[in-house]
Amino acid sequence: MSDVVRIIPLGGLGQIGNNLCVIEQGERRILIDCGLSFPRDEMPGVDLVLPDFAYLRDAPGGIDAVVLTHGHEDHIGALPYVMREIGVREVWGTRLTLGMVKSKLDEHGLLRDAEFIEIDSDGDPVACGPFAAEFARVTHSVPDAVAVALHTTEGTILRLGSDGVDLMLADSTNAERPGITQSEQLVAAALKRIIRDAPGRVIVTSFSSHIHRLQGVIDASEACGRKVAVVGRSMIKNLNIARNLGYADVEEGTLVKPSDLDELRDNEITVLCTGSQGEPMSALTRMAYSDHRQVQIRQGDTVIMSAKPVPGNELAVHDTMNALCRRGARVLHQDNEAVHVSGHGSAEELKMMLALVHPKAFMPVHGELRMLAAHAALAESVGVPTGRIYVCDNGDVLVLERGSVRREGMVEAGVVFVDGLGIGDPKDAVLRDRRQLSADGTLIIVCQLHRGPSRVEPEVIARGFAPEGADAADELLDEVRAHASTILDRLDADGVREHKLLQSHLHDELAELVWNRARKRPLVLPVVVDV
Ligand SMILES: [Zn+2]
Ligand SMILES: [Zn+2]
């Protein structure tokens, strides 16, 4: 008798990003992907968001292997953190994926902490942890992506082909989009035409890992005699990795330094840069706001946004586009030119895949809940029985035993935040304070405790706190000051001199006063000092 196989998604369900699925048998386990996500607006000051690894931390036997399907951050970004915190014996990926992941691990000083195993997508099944793994090449918005099939003693998980699949897991990102996703060739043709016909400089931004797209821009530029300047750290890094490993082809003399652009005519210039998501410190955003040392946007420039805003980034991207227009650039994007196609299959393609694989059970993954639900409906429409479609949350456990799948409880799952160098809890008081600060500002009340008759009046400092009207604000601050004084007198009479206690009284009563008067909840910060 062998143990059952447990499938435990710890991230990627009900969210875009954090893709991480544990597949284990007994005390041996592998991870399929190990990704991160980026903070949303309600997480001020947070740099990165990771899946919660609590389950892995406590799991006996550790992690045999992490299998990376491709090199996007939502699939590889959490690996350094899992390696540092828990340890991983083997990291599996295709050549380009390993190239990208090694450069990331190098930055974290973790290059020697695991064995790297290059995936061969044409080979026979190979032992990976307690399973036999087989790989099939798939098309995506980064080269060298693979689907993974795991043969286990209890059945086969997401095997593509005809020998029967007991459980299939598939990407749901575009499950709500009808039809099929257009070909990358369409974009290449549009880029060729636009770059050739542009009267002045062309500035193109895209995802820095979208090597095919970067190649399309380079090809189009070479075809009409333009030089290409690459701007932005991740764009330079990924293009270098891709060239070194033979995934990108650039003619001798095509690339120029941004500082050499002055020597060229405008219609001999293409700039390839980061910033497709409107990231504040990225090259394009800085160019748009005249904050870039080497490239300034000016009348006659054509800017191509060869990417789609990731959900949540729309406002930042639109701000950047508006700033570009203000500087006189012509801005082309997916709504007015064929300059972008998705890297994810749409509904008809997902249906076709389900029909071809014909899995006995199905779990939609990689998407917000509405996308998972749409994917489940597609599976149902091509004949997967409703009772065998598992729309799960992160932490839900599926068990595969002798070819059949069932739900069996759940494990701890969620997200943790990376903030500077520390990793913290999402319910952290720090985050609550930041939210409060950003909404209602802060009130600092400095009180001096004199051990004598002459007391200095408390001082009130307001930042980001603005009750209706300037006069009202001054009046309220005066009232806060007077009330603080009264509180101190009262406590003094009661013999209360302990700072913590004084501060807590001041905080509660002043916060209540401000709420009653102004219906605002600034962060009230009493500071008591002895003099
Ligand atoms: Zn991806
Ligand atoms: Zn992804």
Coordinates of C-alpha atoms and ligand atoms in Angstrom, one line a residue:
M1 CA 0.0 0.0 0.0
S2 CA 1.4 3.4 -0.9
D3 CA 0.4 6.7 0.6
V4 CA -2.2 8.9 -1.1
V5 CA -1.0 11.8 -3.2
R6 CA -2.0 15.2 -1.8
I7 CA -2.4 18.3 -4.0
I8 CA -2.2 21.5 -2.0
P9 CA -2.3 24.9 -3.7
L10 CA -0.7 27.5 -1.4
G11 CA -1.2 30.4 -3.8
G12 CA -2.5 31.4 -7.2
L13 CA -6.2 30.6 -6.5
G14 CA -8.5 33.5 -6.1
Q15 CA -5.7 35.8 -7.0
I16 CA -3.3 36.7 -9.8
G17 CA 0.2 35.8 -8.7
N18 CA 1.7 33.8 -5.9
N19 CA 1.4 30.6 -7.9
L20 CA 2.6 27.7 -5.7
C21 CA 1.2 24.2 -5.6
V22 CA 2.5 21.5 -3.3
I23 CA 2.2 17.9 -4.5
E24 CA 3.3 15.4 -1.9
Q25 CA 3.2 11.7 -1.0
G26 CA 4.0 10.7 2.5
E27 CA 6.9 12.9 3.7
R28 CA 8.2 13.6 0.2
R29 CA 7.0 16.6 -1.8
I30 CA 7.7 18.8 -4.7
L31 CA 6.4 22.3 -5.5
I32 CA 5.1 23.3 -8.9
D33 CA 6.1 27.0 -9.2
C34 CA 7.0 29.4 -6.4
G35 CA 5.8 32.8 -7.3
L36 CA 5.1 36.2 -5.7
S37 CA 2.7 39.0 -6.4
F38 CA 2.8 42.8 -6.1
P39 CA 1.1 44.9 -3.4
R40 CA -2.3 46.3 -3.9
D41 CA -3.2 49.9 -3.1
E42 CA -4.4 49.0 0.4
M43 CA -0.9 47.7 1.3
P44 CA 1.0 51.0 1.6
G45 CA 4.8 50.6 2.0
V46 CA 4.7 46.9 1.1
D47 CA 7.3 45.9 -1.5
L48 CA 6.3 42.3 -2.4
V49 CA 3.6 39.8 -1.4
L50 CA 4.5 36.1 -0.9
P51 CA 2.4 33.0 -0.3
D52 CA 2.4 32.0 3.3
F53 CA 4.9 29.1 3.7
A54 CA 3.6 28.0 7.2
Y55 CA 2.5 24.6 5.9
L56 CA 6.0 24.0 4.3
R57 CA 7.8 25.2 7.4
D58 CA 6.2 22.5 9.5
A59 CA 6.1 19.7 6.9
P60 CA 8.5 16.8 7.8
G61 CA 10.9 15.8 5.1
G62 CA 11.4 19.2 3.5
I63 CA 11.2 20.0 -0.2
D64 CA 12.7 17.6 -2.7
A65 CA 12.3 19.8 -5.7
V66 CA 10.8 23.0 -7.1
V67 CA 9.6 22.6 -10.7
L68 CA 9.4 26.0 -12.4
T69 CA 7.1 26.1 -15.5
H70 CA 8.4 29.4 -16.7
G71 CA 10.4 32.5 -15.7
H72 CA 7.6 35.0 -14.8
E73 CA 7.8 36.5 -11.3
D74 CA 4.4 35.1 -10.4
H75 CA 6.0 31.7 -10.8
I76 CA 9.6 32.1 -9.6
G77 CA 9.7 35.2 -7.5
A78 CA 9.2 33.6 -4.1
L79 CA 11.9 31.0 -4.6
P80 CA 14.7 32.9 -2.8
Y81 CA 12.5 33.2 0.2
V82 CA 11.5 29.6 0.3
M83 CA 15.1 28.6 -0.2
R84 CA 16.3 30.8 2.6
E85 CA 13.5 29.9 5.1
I86 CA 12.9 26.3 4.4
G87 CA 15.5 24.9 1.9
V88 CA 15.1 23.2 -1.4
R89 CA 17.2 20.4 -2.7
E90 CA 16.6 20.7 -6.4
V91 CA 15.4 23.5 -8.7
W92 CA 14.0 22.3 -12.1
G93 CA 13.5 24.5 -15.1
T94 CA 14.1 24.8 -18.8
R95 CA 17.3 26.5 -19.9
L96 CA 15.9 30.1 -20.1
T97 CA 13.9 29.7 -16.9
L98 CA 17.0 28.5 -15.0
G99 CA 19.0 31.4 -16.6
M100 CA 16.5 33.9 -15.2
V101 CA 16.2 32.1 -11.8
K102 CA 19.9 31.8 -11.3
S103 CA 20.4 35.5 -11.9
K104 CA 17.8 36.2 -9.2
L105 CA 19.3 33.7 -6.8
D106 CA 22.7 35.1 -7.4
E107 CA 21.4 38.5 -6.2
H108 CA 20.2 36.8 -3.0
G109 CA 23.5 34.9 -2.6
L110 CA 21.7 31.6 -2.9
L111 CA 23.3 30.2 -6.0
R112 CA 25.1 27.4 -4.1
D113 CA 22.1 26.3 -2.0
A114 CA 20.4 24.0 -4.5
E115 CA 21.1 21.7 -7.4
F116 CA 19.8 23.0 -10.7
I117 CA 18.3 20.5 -13.1
E118 CA 17.6 21.5 -16.7
I119 CA 14.2 20.2 -18.0
D120 CA 14.3 18.4 -21.3
S121 CA 10.8 18.7 -22.9
D122 CA 11.4 16.0 -25.4
G123 CA 12.7 13.3 -23.0
D124 CA 11.2 10.4 -21.2
P125 CA 9.8 10.7 -17.7
V126 CA 12.4 11.4 -15.0
A127 CA 12.4 10.9 -11.3
C128 CA 11.4 14.1 -9.5
G129 CA 10.9 13.8 -5.8
P130 CA 8.6 10.7 -5.3
F131 CA 7.1 11.1 -8.8
A132 CA 8.1 10.6 -12.4
A133 CA 7.8 13.9 -14.3
E134 CA 7.3 14.6 -17.9
F135 CA 7.3 17.9 -19.7
A136 CA 5.6 19.4 -22.7
R137 CA 6.5 22.7 -24.3
V138 CA 3.8 25.3 -24.2
T139 CA 3.4 28.8 -25.8
H140 CA 3.4 31.8 -23.4
S141 CA 4.6 35.3 -23.1
V142 CA 8.1 34.2 -22.1
P143 CA 10.0 31.6 -24.1
D144 CA 10.7 28.1 -22.9
A145 CA 7.6 27.5 -20.8
V146 CA 6.5 23.9 -20.1
A147 CA 3.5 22.0 -18.9
V148 CA 4.2 19.3 -16.3
A149 CA 2.8 15.8 -16.1
L150 CA 3.4 13.8 -12.9
H151 CA 3.0 10.1 -12.9
T152 CA 2.3 8.9 -9.4
T153 CA 1.5 5.5 -7.9
E154 CA -2.1 6.8 -7.4
G155 CA -2.6 8.3 -10.8
T156 CA -1.5 10.9 -13.3
I157 CA -1.7 14.6 -12.7
L158 CA -2.1 16.9 -15.7
R159 CA -0.8 14.6 -18.3
L160 CA -1.3 15.9 -21.8
G161 CA -2.2 13.2 -24.3
S162 CA -4.2 10.2 -24.6
D163 CA -3.2 7.8 -21.8
G164 CA -5.7 9.3 -19.4
V165 CA -5.4 12.1 -17.0
D166 CA -6.8 11.7 -13.5
L167 CA -6.5 15.3 -12.5
M168 CA -5.8 18.3 -14.7
L169 CA -4.8 21.8 -13.4
A170 CA -4.9 24.6 -15.9
D171 CA -4.4 28.4 -16.2
S172 CA -7.7 30.4 -15.9
T173 CA -6.4 33.9 -16.6
N174 CA -8.3 34.4 -19.8
A175 CA -11.2 31.9 -19.2
E176 CA -13.7 34.8 -19.4
R177 CA -12.4 36.0 -22.7
P178 CA -14.4 34.4 -25.6
G179 CA -12.7 33.1 -28.7
I180 CA -9.0 32.5 -29.2
T181 CA -5.9 34.5 -28.3
Q182 CA -4.3 36.2 -31.3
S183 CA -0.9 35.2 -32.5
E184 CA 2.3 37.0 -31.6
Q185 CA 3.0 37.2 -35.3
L186 CA 0.2 39.8 -35.5
V187 CA 2.1 42.0 -33.1
A188 CA 5.4 41.5 -34.9
A189 CA 3.7 42.7 -38.1
A190 CA 2.2 45.7 -36.5
L191 CA 5.5 46.6 -34.8
K192 CA 7.3 46.3 -38.1
R193 CA 4.9 48.7 -39.8
I194 CA 4.7 51.3 -37.0
I195 CA 8.5 51.4 -36.4
R196 CA 9.2 51.7 -40.1
D197 CA 6.6 54.5 -40.7
A198 CA 7.3 56.5 -37.5
P199 CA 8.6 60.0 -38.4
G200 CA 10.7 60.4 -35.3
R201 CA 12.1 58.3 -32.4
V202 CA 10.2 55.2 -31.3
I203 CA 10.1 54.3 -27.7
V204 CA 8.7 50.8 -26.9
T205 CA 7.9 49.4 -23.5
S206 CA 6.9 45.8 -22.7
F207 CA 7.5 43.2 -20.0
S208 CA 11.2 42.7 -19.8
S209 CA 10.8 38.9 -19.8
H210 CA 8.8 38.9 -23.0
I211 CA 11.8 37.9 -25.1
H212 CA 9.8 37.3 -28.3
R213 CA 8.3 40.8 -28.1
L214 CA 11.7 42.3 -27.5
Q215 CA 13.0 40.4 -30.5
G216 CA 10.1 41.7 -32.5
V217 CA 11.1 45.3 -31.7
I218 CA 14.7 44.6 -32.5
D219 CA 13.9 42.9 -35.8
A220 CA 11.6 45.7 -36.8
S221 CA 14.2 48.3 -36.0
E222 CA 17.0 46.4 -37.8
A223 CA 14.7 46.1 -40.9
C224 CA 14.5 49.9 -41.2
G225 CA 18.0 50.8 -40.1
R226 CA 17.3 52.0 -36.6
K227 CA 19.7 51.5 -33.7
V228 CA 18.3 50.2 -30.4
A229 CA 19.0 51.6 -27.0
V230 CA 17.9 49.4 -24.1
V231 CA 17.0 51.3 -21.0
G232 CA 16.1 49.9 -17.6
R233 CA 17.8 47.4 -15.3
S234 CA 15.5 44.3 -15.8
M235 CA 15.3 44.9 -19.6
I236 CA 19.1 45.0 -19.9
K237 CA 19.4 41.9 -17.7
N238 CA 16.8 39.7 -19.4
L239 CA 18.0 40.6 -22.9
N240 CA 21.5 39.7 -21.8
I241 CA 20.5 36.3 -20.4
A242 CA 18.4 35.6 -23.5
R243 CA 21.3 36.5 -25.9
N244 CA 23.8 34.5 -23.9
L245 CA 21.6 31.4 -24.0
G246 CA 20.6 31.8 -27.6
Y247 CA 17.0 32.9 -27.2
A248 CA 17.5 36.4 -28.7
D249 CA 19.3 37.4 -31.8
V250 CA 20.7 40.9 -32.2
E251 CA 22.9 42.0 -35.2
E252 CA 26.4 43.4 -34.5
G253 CA 26.1 47.1 -34.2
T254 CA 22.4 47.3 -33.5
L255 CA 22.6 48.1 -29.9
V256 CA 23.8 51.6 -28.8
K257 CA 24.3 53.2 -25.4
P258 CA 21.6 55.7 -24.5
S259 CA 24.3 58.3 -24.1
D260 CA 25.2 57.9 -27.8
L261 CA 21.6 58.6 -29.1
D262 CA 22.5 62.3 -29.6
E263 CA 24.7 61.3 -32.5
L264 CA 21.8 59.7 -34.4
R265 CA 18.9 61.2 -36.3
D266 CA 15.4 60.8 -34.7
N267 CA 14.2 58.3 -37.3
E268 CA 17.3 56.1 -36.7
I269 CA 16.4 55.6 -33.0
T270 CA 14.4 52.9 -31.1
V271 CA 14.4 52.9 -27.4
L272 CA 13.4 49.7 -25.7
C273 CA 12.5 50.4 -22.0
T274 CA 10.9 49.2 -18.8
G275 CA 7.8 50.8 -17.4
S276 CA 4.9 49.0 -19.1
Q277 CA 3.1 48.9 -15.8
G278 CA 3.6 52.6 -14.9
E279 CA 6.0 51.7 -12.1
P280 CA 7.0 55.0 -10.5
M281 CA 10.8 54.4 -10.7
S282 CA 10.8 52.8 -14.1
A283 CA 12.5 54.2 -17.2
L284 CA 9.4 55.1 -19.1
T285 CA 7.7 56.8 -16.2
R286 CA 10.8 58.9 -15.6
M287 CA 11.0 59.8 -19.2
A288 CA 7.3 60.8 -19.2
Y289 CA 7.9 63.1 -16.3
S290 CA 11.2 64.5 -17.6
D291 CA 13.1 62.8 -14.8
H292 CA 15.3 60.6 -16.9
R293 CA 19.0 61.5 -17.4
Q294 CA 19.4 60.2 -20.9
V295 CA 16.0 60.2 -22.7
Q296 CA 13.4 63.0 -22.6
I297 CA 10.1 62.6 -24.4
R298 CA 9.4 65.3 -27.0
Q299 CA 7.2 66.3 -29.8
G300 CA 7.4 63.7 -32.7
D301 CA 8.1 60.7 -30.5
T302 CA 6.0 57.6 -30.9
V303 CA 5.6 55.6 -27.7
I304 CA 4.4 52.0 -28.0
M305 CA 2.8 50.4 -24.9
S306 CA 3.4 46.8 -26.0
A307 CA 1.8 45.3 -22.9
K308 CA -1.5 45.3 -20.9
P309 CA -1.7 46.7 -17.5
V310 CA -1.8 44.0 -14.9
P311 CA -5.1 44.3 -12.9
G312 CA -4.5 47.0 -10.3
N313 CA -2.0 48.9 -12.4
E314 CA -4.5 50.6 -14.8
L315 CA -4.4 54.0 -13.1
A316 CA -0.6 54.2 -13.0
V317 CA -0.4 53.2 -16.7
H318 CA -3.0 55.7 -17.7
D319 CA -1.2 58.4 -15.7
T320 CA 2.0 57.6 -17.6
M321 CA 0.2 57.7 -20.9
N322 CA -1.3 61.1 -20.1
A323 CA 2.1 62.4 -19.1
L324 CA 3.5 61.1 -22.4
C325 CA 0.8 62.9 -24.4
R326 CA 1.4 66.1 -22.5
R327 CA 5.0 66.0 -23.7
G328 CA 3.8 65.7 -27.3
A329 CA 4.3 62.0 -27.9
R330 CA 1.9 59.9 -30.0
V331 CA 0.9 56.9 -27.7
L332 CA 0.0 53.6 -29.3
H333 CA -1.5 50.8 -27.1
Q334 CA -3.6 47.7 -27.4
D335 CA -6.8 49.6 -27.8
N336 CA -5.7 51.6 -30.9
E337 CA -3.1 49.4 -32.5
A338 CA -2.4 45.6 -32.6
V339 CA 0.7 46.1 -30.4
H340 CA -0.1 43.5 -27.8
V341 CA -1.6 40.0 -27.5
S342 CA -2.1 38.0 -24.3
G343 CA 0.2 35.2 -23.3
H344 CA -2.8 33.2 -22.0
G345 CA -5.2 31.0 -23.9
S346 CA -8.8 32.3 -24.2
A347 CA -12.1 30.3 -23.7
E348 CA -12.1 28.4 -27.0
E349 CA -8.5 27.3 -26.5
L350 CA -9.1 26.2 -22.9
K351 CA -12.2 24.2 -24.1
M352 CA -10.1 22.6 -26.8
M353 CA -7.4 21.6 -24.3
L354 CA -9.9 20.2 -21.9
A355 CA -11.6 18.2 -24.7
L356 CA -8.2 16.9 -25.9
V357 CA -6.9 15.9 -22.5
H358 CA -10.3 14.7 -21.3
P359 CA -9.3 14.6 -17.6
K360 CA -11.2 12.6 -15.1
A361 CA -11.1 15.5 -12.7
F362 CA -10.2 19.2 -13.1
M363 CA -9.0 22.0 -10.9
P364 CA -8.8 25.5 -12.5
V365 CA -5.8 27.4 -11.2
H366 CA -4.0 30.6 -11.8
G367 CA -6.7 33.3 -11.5
E368 CA -9.1 35.3 -9.5
L369 CA -12.2 33.5 -8.4
R370 CA -14.3 34.8 -11.3
M371 CA -11.7 33.4 -13.7
L372 CA -11.7 30.0 -11.9
A373 CA -15.5 29.9 -12.1
A374 CA -15.5 30.7 -15.8
H375 CA -12.9 28.0 -16.4
A376 CA -15.0 25.5 -14.4
A377 CA -18.0 26.4 -16.6
L378 CA -16.0 25.7 -19.7
A379 CA -14.9 22.3 -18.3
E380 CA -18.5 21.5 -17.6
S381 CA -19.5 22.5 -21.1
V382 CA -17.1 20.0 -22.7
G383 CA -18.3 17.2 -20.5
V384 CA -16.2 17.1 -17.3
P385 CA -18.8 16.0 -14.7
T386 CA -19.7 18.9 -12.3
G387 CA -18.9 16.7 -9.2
R388 CA -15.3 16.3 -10.5
I389 CA -14.5 19.9 -11.0
Y390 CA -12.8 21.4 -8.0
V391 CA -12.8 25.2 -7.6
C392 CA -10.5 25.5 -4.6
D393 CA -9.1 28.2 -2.3
N394 CA -5.5 28.4 -1.4
G395 CA -4.9 25.8 1.3
D396 CA -7.6 23.4 0.2
V397 CA -6.3 19.8 0.0
L398 CA -7.2 17.5 -2.8
V399 CA -6.3 13.8 -2.4
L400 CA -5.6 11.5 -5.4
E401 CA -6.0 7.9 -4.5
R402 CA -6.1 5.0 -6.9
G403 CA -7.2 7.3 -9.8
S404 CA -9.9 9.2 -8.0
V405 CA -9.9 12.7 -6.5
R406 CA -11.6 14.0 -3.3
R407 CA -11.4 17.0 -1.1
E408 CA -9.8 16.5 2.3
G409 CA -9.6 19.4 4.7
M410 CA -7.3 22.4 4.4
V411 CA -3.9 23.6 5.6
E412 CA -2.8 27.1 6.7
A413 CA -2.4 29.4 3.7
G414 CA -2.5 33.1 2.9
V415 CA 0.0 35.8 2.2
V416 CA 2.9 37.4 3.9
F417 CA 4.4 40.8 3.1
V418 CA 8.0 41.7 2.3
D419 CA 8.7 45.1 3.5
G420 CA 12.2 46.3 2.8
L421 CA 14.3 43.4 4.1
G422 CA 11.8 42.0 6.6
I423 CA 9.0 39.5 6.1
G424 CA 5.9 40.2 8.2
D425 CA 2.4 39.4 9.0
P426 CA -0.4 41.0 6.9
K427 CA -2.4 41.9 10.1
D428 CA 0.7 43.8 11.2
A429 CA -0.2 47.0 13.1
V430 CA 2.3 48.8 10.9
L431 CA 0.0 48.3 7.9
R432 CA -3.0 49.5 9.8
D433 CA -1.1 52.6 10.9
R434 CA -0.1 53.3 7.3
R435 CA -3.6 53.0 6.1
Q436 CA -4.8 55.3 8.8
L437 CA -2.0 57.8 8.0
S438 CA -2.9 57.8 4.3
A439 CA -6.6 58.4 5.0
D440 CA -6.8 60.8 7.9
G441 CA -3.3 61.9 8.7
T442 CA -1.7 62.2 12.0
L443 CA -1.9 64.3 15.2
I444 CA 1.1 64.4 17.4
I445 CA 0.6 65.8 20.9
V446 CA 3.8 66.7 22.7
C447 CA 3.3 67.1 26.5
Q448 CA 6.0 68.1 28.9
L449 CA 5.7 66.8 32.5
H450 CA 7.1 69.3 34.9
R451 CA 7.8 68.3 38.4
G452 CA 7.0 71.8 39.5
P453 CA 4.4 74.4 39.4
S454 CA 5.1 75.9 35.9
R455 CA 3.8 73.6 33.2
V456 CA 4.4 74.3 29.5
E457 CA 1.2 73.9 27.4
P458 CA 1.0 70.8 25.3
E459 CA 2.0 71.2 21.6
V460 CA -0.1 69.8 18.8
I461 CA 1.3 69.0 15.4
A462 CA -1.0 67.9 12.6
R463 CA 0.2 66.3 9.3
G464 CA -2.2 65.2 6.6
F465 CA -5.1 66.0 8.8
A466 CA -7.6 68.5 7.4
P467 CA -11.0 68.9 8.9
E468 CA -13.4 71.0 6.8
G469 CA -12.1 74.5 6.4
A470 CA -8.9 76.1 7.6
D471 CA -10.5 78.0 10.5
A472 CA -12.3 74.8 11.7
A473 CA -8.9 73.1 11.7
D474 CA -7.2 75.7 13.8
E475 CA -10.2 75.8 16.2
L476 CA -10.1 72.0 16.6
L477 CA -6.4 71.9 17.2
D478 CA -6.8 74.6 19.9
E479 CA -9.5 72.5 21.4
V480 CA -7.3 69.4 21.3
R481 CA -4.5 71.4 23.0
A482 CA -6.8 72.6 25.7
H483 CA -8.3 69.2 26.3
A484 CA -4.8 67.6 26.5
S485 CA -4.0 70.1 29.2
T486 CA -7.2 69.3 31.2
I487 CA -6.4 65.6 30.9
L488 CA -2.9 66.1 32.2
D489 CA -4.1 68.2 35.2
R490 CA -6.7 65.5 36.1
L491 CA -4.2 62.7 35.9
D492 CA -1.6 64.7 37.8
A493 CA -4.1 65.2 40.6
D494 CA -4.8 61.5 40.6
G495 CA -1.0 60.9 41.0
V496 CA -0.7 59.2 37.6
R497 CA 2.8 59.8 36.3
E498 CA 3.7 56.7 34.3
H499 CA 4.3 57.6 30.7
K500 CA 2.6 54.7 29.1
L501 CA -0.6 55.3 31.1
L502 CA -0.6 59.0 30.4
Q503 CA -0.2 58.4 26.7
S504 CA -2.9 55.9 26.6
H505 CA -5.4 58.2 28.4
L506 CA -4.4 61.1 26.1
H507 CA -4.8 58.9 23.0
D508 CA -8.2 57.6 23.9
E509 CA -9.8 60.8 24.9
L510 CA -8.2 63.0 22.2
A511 CA -9.1 60.5 19.5
E512 CA -12.7 60.5 20.7
L513 CA -12.8 64.3 20.7
V514 CA -11.5 64.5 17.1
W515 CA -14.0 61.9 16.0
N516 CA -16.9 63.7 17.7
R517 CA -15.9 67.1 16.2
A518 CA -14.6 66.1 12.7
R519 CA -15.6 62.5 12.0
K520 CA -12.0 61.7 11.3
R521 CA -9.7 59.1 12.7
P522 CA -6.2 60.5 12.4
L523 CA -3.3 58.5 14.0
V524 CA -3.2 60.2 17.4
L525 CA 0.3 60.0 18.8
P526 CA 0.8 61.5 22.3
V527 CA 4.4 62.0 23.3
V528 CA 5.1 62.6 27.0
V529 CA 8.5 63.9 27.9
D530 CA 10.0 64.7 31.3
V531 CA 11.9 67.9 31.6
Ligands
ZN1 ZN 3.4 33.6 -16.9
ZN2 ZN 1.5 33.3 -14.2

